[in-house]
Short mmCIF file of C-alpha atoms in Angstrom, two decimals:
data_model
loop_
_atom_site.label_atom_id
_atom_site.label_comp_id
_atom_site.label_asym_id
_atom_site.label_seq_id
_atom_site.Cartn_x
_atom_site.Cartn_y
_atom_site.Cartn_z
CA MET A 1 -208.52 100.65 214.69
CA ASN A 2 -209.09 96.97 213.94
CA GLN A 3 -212.31 96.83 215.90
CA GLN A 4 -214.89 94.66 214.18
CA GLN A 5 -218.06 96.34 212.99
CA HIS A 6 -221.37 95.73 211.27
CA VAL A 7 -221.17 97.27 207.81
CA ALA A 8 -223.55 100.10 207.06
CA ILE A 9 -225.73 99.21 204.08
CA PRO A 10 -226.36 101.86 201.42
CA GLU A 11 -229.42 102.16 199.22
CA GLN A 12 -229.97 99.53 196.54
CA ARG A 13 -229.14 100.65 192.99
CA HIS A 14 -230.90 99.74 189.77
CA VAL A 15 -229.53 100.28 186.28
CA ASP A 16 -230.58 99.63 182.71
CA ALA A 17 -230.83 96.18 181.19
CA VAL A 18 -228.27 94.83 178.76
CA VAL A 19 -228.67 93.64 175.19
CA SER A 20 -227.08 90.22 174.64
CA ALA A 21 -225.57 88.89 171.44
CA PHE A 22 -225.64 85.29 172.67
CA PRO A 23 -229.11 83.89 171.81
CA ALA A 24 -228.05 80.30 172.52
CA ARG A 25 -226.92 81.32 175.99
CA GLU A 26 -230.25 83.12 176.57
CA ALA A 27 -232.15 79.95 175.72
CA ARG A 28 -230.01 77.97 178.16
CA ARG A 29 -230.86 80.35 181.01
CA HIS A 30 -234.45 79.10 181.03
CA ALA A 31 -233.44 75.48 181.60
CA MET A 32 -232.30 74.07 184.93
CA PRO A 33 -228.54 74.78 185.01
CA ARG A 34 -226.01 72.35 186.44
CA VAL A 35 -224.19 74.09 189.30
CA SER A 36 -220.55 73.32 190.15
CA VAL A 37 -219.28 74.63 193.50
CA VAL A 38 -215.51 75.11 193.76
CA ILE A 39 -214.17 75.14 197.32
CA PRO A 40 -210.43 75.75 197.93
CA THR A 41 -209.19 74.15 201.15
CA LEU A 42 -206.10 74.21 203.33
CA ASN A 43 -206.51 72.52 206.71
CA GLU A 44 -210.28 73.07 206.87
CA ALA A 45 -211.32 69.73 208.39
CA LYS A 46 -213.12 71.41 211.31
CA ASN A 47 -215.02 73.82 209.08
CA LEU A 48 -216.23 71.47 206.35
CA PRO A 49 -219.01 69.77 208.38
CA THR A 50 -220.83 73.09 208.82
CA VAL A 51 -220.19 74.28 205.27
CA PHE A 52 -221.22 71.00 203.65
CA ALA A 53 -224.34 70.73 205.83
CA HIS A 54 -225.67 73.95 204.32
CA LEU A 55 -224.95 73.22 200.65
CA PRO A 56 -228.09 72.99 198.48
CA ALA A 57 -229.15 69.42 197.80
CA ASP A 58 -229.50 69.76 194.04
CA LEU A 59 -225.93 70.71 193.10
CA HIS A 60 -224.38 69.10 190.03
CA GLU A 61 -221.01 68.70 191.75
CA VAL A 62 -218.84 69.91 194.61
CA ILE A 63 -215.14 70.29 193.78
CA VAL A 64 -212.74 70.53 196.73
CA VAL A 65 -209.36 71.85 195.62
CA ASP A 66 -206.86 71.05 198.34
CA GLY A 67 -203.57 72.84 198.91
CA ARG A 68 -201.81 69.86 200.52
CA SER A 69 -203.61 70.00 203.88
CA VAL A 70 -201.86 68.33 206.80
CA ASP A 71 -205.10 67.62 208.67
CA ASP A 72 -207.98 65.35 207.62
CA THR A 73 -209.57 67.80 205.19
CA ILE A 74 -209.77 65.36 202.26
CA ASP A 75 -211.01 62.42 204.35
CA VAL A 76 -213.63 64.62 206.01
CA ALA A 77 -214.82 65.93 202.64
CA ARG A 78 -215.21 62.42 201.25
CA ALA A 79 -216.96 61.17 204.38
CA LEU A 80 -219.41 64.07 204.38
CA ARG A 81 -220.15 63.95 200.67
CA PRO A 82 -219.21 60.64 199.00
CA GLY A 83 -219.60 62.10 195.52
CA VAL A 84 -217.27 65.03 196.14
CA ARG A 85 -214.55 65.58 193.54
CA VAL A 86 -211.16 66.17 195.15
CA VAL A 87 -208.49 67.97 193.15
CA LEU A 88 -204.95 68.65 194.39
CA GLN A 89 -203.40 72.01 193.62
CA ASN A 90 -200.46 71.92 191.23
CA ARG A 91 -199.04 75.27 192.31
CA ALA A 92 -199.39 77.32 195.50
CA GLY A 93 -201.96 79.98 196.34
CA LYS A 94 -205.71 80.59 196.26
CA GLY A 95 -205.58 81.68 192.64
CA ASN A 96 -204.11 78.38 191.56
CA ALA A 97 -206.73 76.53 193.62
CA MET A 98 -209.44 78.37 191.71
CA ALA A 99 -207.72 77.71 188.37
CA CYS A 100 -207.54 73.98 189.10
CA GLY A 101 -211.16 73.87 190.22
CA PHE A 102 -212.43 75.83 187.24
CA ALA A 103 -210.57 73.50 184.88
CA ARG A 104 -212.35 70.47 186.35
CA ALA A 105 -215.85 71.96 186.51
CA THR A 106 -218.40 70.25 184.26
CA GLY A 107 -221.49 72.29 185.16
CA ASP A 108 -223.12 75.25 183.42
CA ILE A 109 -222.49 77.55 186.39
CA VAL A 110 -219.44 77.84 188.65
CA VAL A 111 -219.83 79.10 192.23
CA MET A 112 -216.75 80.20 194.20
CA LEU A 113 -217.15 79.33 197.90
CA ASP A 114 -214.70 79.63 200.80
CA ALA A 115 -214.34 76.64 203.13
CA ASP A 116 -214.00 78.58 206.39
CA GLY A 117 -217.70 79.26 206.99
CA SER A 118 -217.45 82.98 206.29
CA ALA A 119 -219.78 82.67 203.27
CA ASP A 120 -223.21 81.08 203.61
CA PRO A 121 -223.75 78.18 201.16
CA ARG A 122 -227.51 78.73 201.50
CA GLU A 123 -227.10 81.94 199.53
CA ILE A 124 -226.12 79.97 196.41
CA PRO A 125 -229.68 80.13 194.97
CA ARG A 126 -229.41 83.93 195.02
CA PHE A 127 -226.38 83.78 192.76
CA VAL A 128 -227.95 81.20 190.45
CA GLU A 129 -231.11 83.30 190.17
CA ALA A 130 -229.07 86.38 189.21
CA LEU A 131 -227.43 84.38 186.42
CA MET A 132 -230.71 82.86 185.28
CA THR A 133 -232.25 86.32 184.96
CA GLY A 134 -229.61 87.74 182.66
CA ALA A 135 -226.21 88.15 184.31
CA ASP A 136 -223.00 86.55 183.08
CA PHE A 137 -221.28 87.22 186.41
CA ALA A 138 -223.00 87.29 189.82
CA LYS A 139 -220.76 89.32 192.12
CA GLY A 140 -221.29 89.00 195.86
CA THR A 141 -221.34 92.23 197.85
CA ARG A 142 -221.48 92.96 201.57
CA PHE A 143 -222.32 96.60 200.89
CA ALA A 144 -225.70 96.36 199.12
CA ASN A 145 -229.16 96.24 200.64
CA GLY A 146 -229.48 92.81 202.25
CA GLY A 147 -225.73 92.27 202.66
CA GLY A 148 -223.38 92.91 205.55
CA SER A 149 -220.52 91.57 207.62
CA SER A 150 -219.76 90.60 211.20
CA ASP A 151 -216.10 90.15 210.35
CA ILE A 152 -214.82 93.18 208.44
CA THR A 153 -212.73 95.73 210.36
CA ARG A 154 -212.73 99.50 209.95
CA VAL A 155 -209.35 99.40 208.22
CA ARG A 156 -210.46 96.72 205.75
CA SER A 157 -213.72 98.54 205.07
CA TRP A 158 -211.87 101.80 204.41
CA GLY A 159 -209.33 100.06 202.16
CA ASN A 160 -212.04 98.23 200.24
CA ARG A 161 -213.87 101.51 199.65
CA TRP A 162 -210.81 103.13 198.08
CA LEU A 163 -209.92 100.06 196.04
CA ASN A 164 -213.51 100.00 194.73
CA ARG A 165 -213.12 103.60 193.61
CA ALA A 166 -209.84 102.84 191.89
CA ALA A 167 -211.31 99.83 190.09
CA ASN A 168 -214.38 101.74 188.98
CA VAL A 169 -212.28 104.59 187.59
CA LEU A 170 -209.85 102.26 185.81
CA PHE A 171 -212.42 99.85 184.36
CA GLY A 172 -215.61 101.89 184.07
CA THR A 173 -217.48 99.64 186.51
CA ARG A 174 -219.68 100.31 189.51
CA TYR A 175 -218.52 97.58 191.86
CA THR A 176 -219.36 98.07 195.54
CA ASP A 177 -217.27 95.21 196.99
CA LEU A 178 -214.18 94.43 194.95
CA CYS A 179 -212.50 92.33 197.66
CA TYR A 180 -215.32 89.87 198.40
CA GLY A 181 -214.74 86.46 196.86
CA TYR A 182 -218.22 84.91 196.90
CA ASN A 183 -219.09 84.95 193.20
CA ALA A 184 -220.66 82.85 190.45
CA PHE A 185 -220.58 82.84 186.67
CA TRP A 186 -221.56 80.86 183.60
CA THR A 187 -218.79 78.55 182.44
CA HIS A 188 -218.64 80.29 179.05
CA CYS A 189 -216.88 83.13 180.94
CA LEU A 190 -213.82 80.94 181.57
CA GLU A 191 -212.47 81.66 178.11
CA ALA A 192 -212.41 85.39 178.86
CA LEU A 193 -210.90 84.87 182.32
CA ASP A 194 -207.90 83.11 180.74
CA ILE A 195 -206.69 81.61 184.04
CA ASP A 196 -203.87 79.08 183.63
CA PRO A 197 -204.20 75.71 185.44
CA ARG A 198 -200.89 74.24 184.28
CA PRO A 199 -198.65 72.58 186.91
CA ALA A 200 -195.61 74.29 188.40
CA GLU A 201 -193.13 72.18 186.42
CA GLU A 202 -194.63 73.56 183.19
CA ALA A 203 -195.51 77.10 184.16
CA GLY A 204 -193.68 77.98 187.37
CA ARG A 205 -195.47 80.49 189.59
CA LEU A 206 -197.88 82.62 187.58
CA TRP A 207 -199.55 86.00 187.89
CA GLY A 208 -202.86 85.39 189.64
CA ASP A 209 -201.80 82.45 191.80
CA GLY A 210 -202.43 84.39 195.01
CA PHE A 211 -205.12 86.44 196.71
CA GLU A 212 -205.20 88.80 193.73
CA ILE A 213 -207.24 86.19 191.81
CA GLU A 214 -210.53 87.74 192.92
CA THR A 215 -209.52 91.16 191.60
CA ILE A 216 -208.30 89.59 188.37
CA ILE A 217 -211.64 87.85 187.87
CA ASN A 218 -213.57 91.06 188.56
CA THR A 219 -211.48 93.14 186.18
CA ARG A 220 -211.41 90.57 183.38
CA MET A 221 -215.18 90.25 183.56
CA ALA A 222 -215.31 94.01 183.05
CA LYS A 223 -212.77 93.99 180.22
CA ALA A 224 -214.67 91.19 178.50
CA ARG A 225 -217.84 93.27 178.77
CA MET A 226 -219.72 90.61 180.68
CA ARG A 227 -223.03 91.53 182.24
CA VAL A 228 -222.63 91.84 186.00
CA THR A 229 -225.21 91.68 188.77
CA GLU A 230 -224.18 92.33 192.36
CA VAL A 231 -225.82 89.94 194.83
CA PRO A 232 -226.27 90.97 198.49
CA SER A 233 -224.39 88.57 200.78
CA PHE A 234 -223.60 88.38 204.48
CA GLU A 235 -220.07 87.59 205.66
CA PHE A 236 -219.43 85.78 208.93
CA GLN A 237 -216.30 85.25 210.95
CA ARG A 238 -214.21 82.17 210.20
CA LEU A 239 -215.57 79.23 212.20
CA HIS A 240 -212.26 77.59 213.16
CA GLY A 241 -208.59 78.22 212.48
CA THR A 242 -206.68 81.34 211.55
CA SER A 243 -207.12 83.42 208.43
CA ASN A 244 -204.15 84.05 206.15
CA LEU A 245 -205.51 87.52 205.34
CA ASP A 246 -203.05 90.37 205.86
CA THR A 247 -204.84 93.70 205.40
CA TRP A 248 -201.90 95.79 204.20
CA ARG A 249 -200.07 93.13 202.21
CA ASP A 250 -203.18 91.87 200.44
CA GLY A 251 -204.47 95.39 199.89
CA GLY A 252 -201.21 96.15 198.11
CA ARG A 253 -201.61 93.06 195.97
CA VAL A 254 -205.12 94.12 194.99
CA LEU A 255 -203.89 97.58 194.00
CA ARG A 256 -201.08 96.04 191.96
CA ALA A 257 -203.59 93.71 190.29
CA LEU A 258 -205.72 96.69 189.28
CA LEU A 259 -202.75 98.41 187.68
CA VAL A 260 -201.44 95.29 185.93
CA GLU A 261 -204.87 94.30 184.62
CA ARG A 262 -205.50 97.82 183.36
CA ILE A 263 -202.60 97.60 180.92
CA ASN A 264 -202.43 93.93 179.96
CA GLY A 265 -204.60 92.35 177.28
CA LYS A 266 -205.96 89.49 179.36
CA GLY A 267 -209.70 89.03 179.18
CA VAL A 268 -210.30 91.63 176.47
CA ARG A 269 -212.91 90.54 173.93
CA ARG A 270 -214.62 92.64 171.28
CA THR A 271 -216.96 90.10 169.73
CA HIS A 272 -220.30 91.06 171.23
CA VAL A 273 -222.51 94.10 171.64
CA PHE A 274 -223.82 95.19 175.02
CA LEU A 275 -224.63 98.07 177.29
CA ASP A 276 -222.27 98.37 180.27
CA ASN A 277 -224.08 97.27 183.39
CA VAL A 278 -223.65 96.51 187.05
CA ALA A 279 -227.02 95.83 188.66
CA VAL A 280 -227.94 94.84 192.21
CA ALA A 281 -230.12 91.81 192.83
CA PRO A 282 -233.02 92.58 195.18
CA PRO A 283 -232.47 91.25 198.71
CA GLU A 284 -235.45 88.91 198.38
CA ALA A 285 -233.90 87.18 195.36
CA GLY A 286 -233.59 83.46 195.89
CA ARG A 287 -234.93 81.55 198.88
CA LEU A 288 -232.52 82.89 201.49
CA GLN A 289 -232.00 85.70 203.96
CA HIS A 290 -228.61 86.50 205.46
CA GLU A 291 -229.86 85.71 208.98
CA ALA A 292 -229.73 82.02 207.99
CA GLY A 293 -225.94 81.90 207.95
CA PRO A 294 -223.79 79.10 209.35
CA ARG A 295 -223.74 78.82 213.13
CA THR A 296 -221.94 76.51 215.51
CA GLY A 297 -223.62 77.46 218.75
CA THR A 298 -222.36 81.05 218.87
CA ASP A 299 -224.33 83.84 217.19
CA ARG A 300 -221.78 85.69 215.09
CA SER A 301 -224.04 88.43 213.78
#
């Protein structure tokens, strides 16, 4: 049942363009944006050399948000990239790591990247190109033409399919990969995301501190009527260490997040005019192909 599989890739979809009410933002898209990459870490010292080696050279900043690692993650990050910005989490969970990283980002674009080698840093130009050509939110997908996975199991694929359907019914979207966390967006979207970076002594544990953060981001982008482009991406197996992913537990958290976000007011904005849109970036977008993913001597595809 948990046998790993290559994901079947459906036909690419194209939809209508969107009318923007942000002329200043449109002008900024034609300049060279500053890209901030936010990488949450927890005992990822063995994985960082491969991940950092494949980061584009022209990034504005790399922000490592560490969850109190007990290995040499921070020292390795600083040795590999002397200009790296290291931020310590002030609460627990991936969601808090993202909140802390977003709060410290100074670029025009934020890219969310896992530290375990499952996402290819050389795909970052694809996401940037999608944003430069009109999207507010570039959503990675393993299920579009040019994407795939050597890590997803049949159970996870089945669960993701049903969660996608639930999200699309509840929020009027056309997401194909709700549970994939490789995403990018313009920093102006942070206001709509409304993710709280306050420390535990001020805020305690908050909704969105955990794995549900990715679903919260996806749904708040939809509620804020942001323009979304799905970007084909290839997922690899974790390079080293053990994943904290629990299929049934985390699937339940995603479902709960969909229901909570459907009824709360977070992310809702009614200040701009648009046509609802989820497009798919062509697989040739950017300079990369998924075959160029991280390797450490063993072909994982």
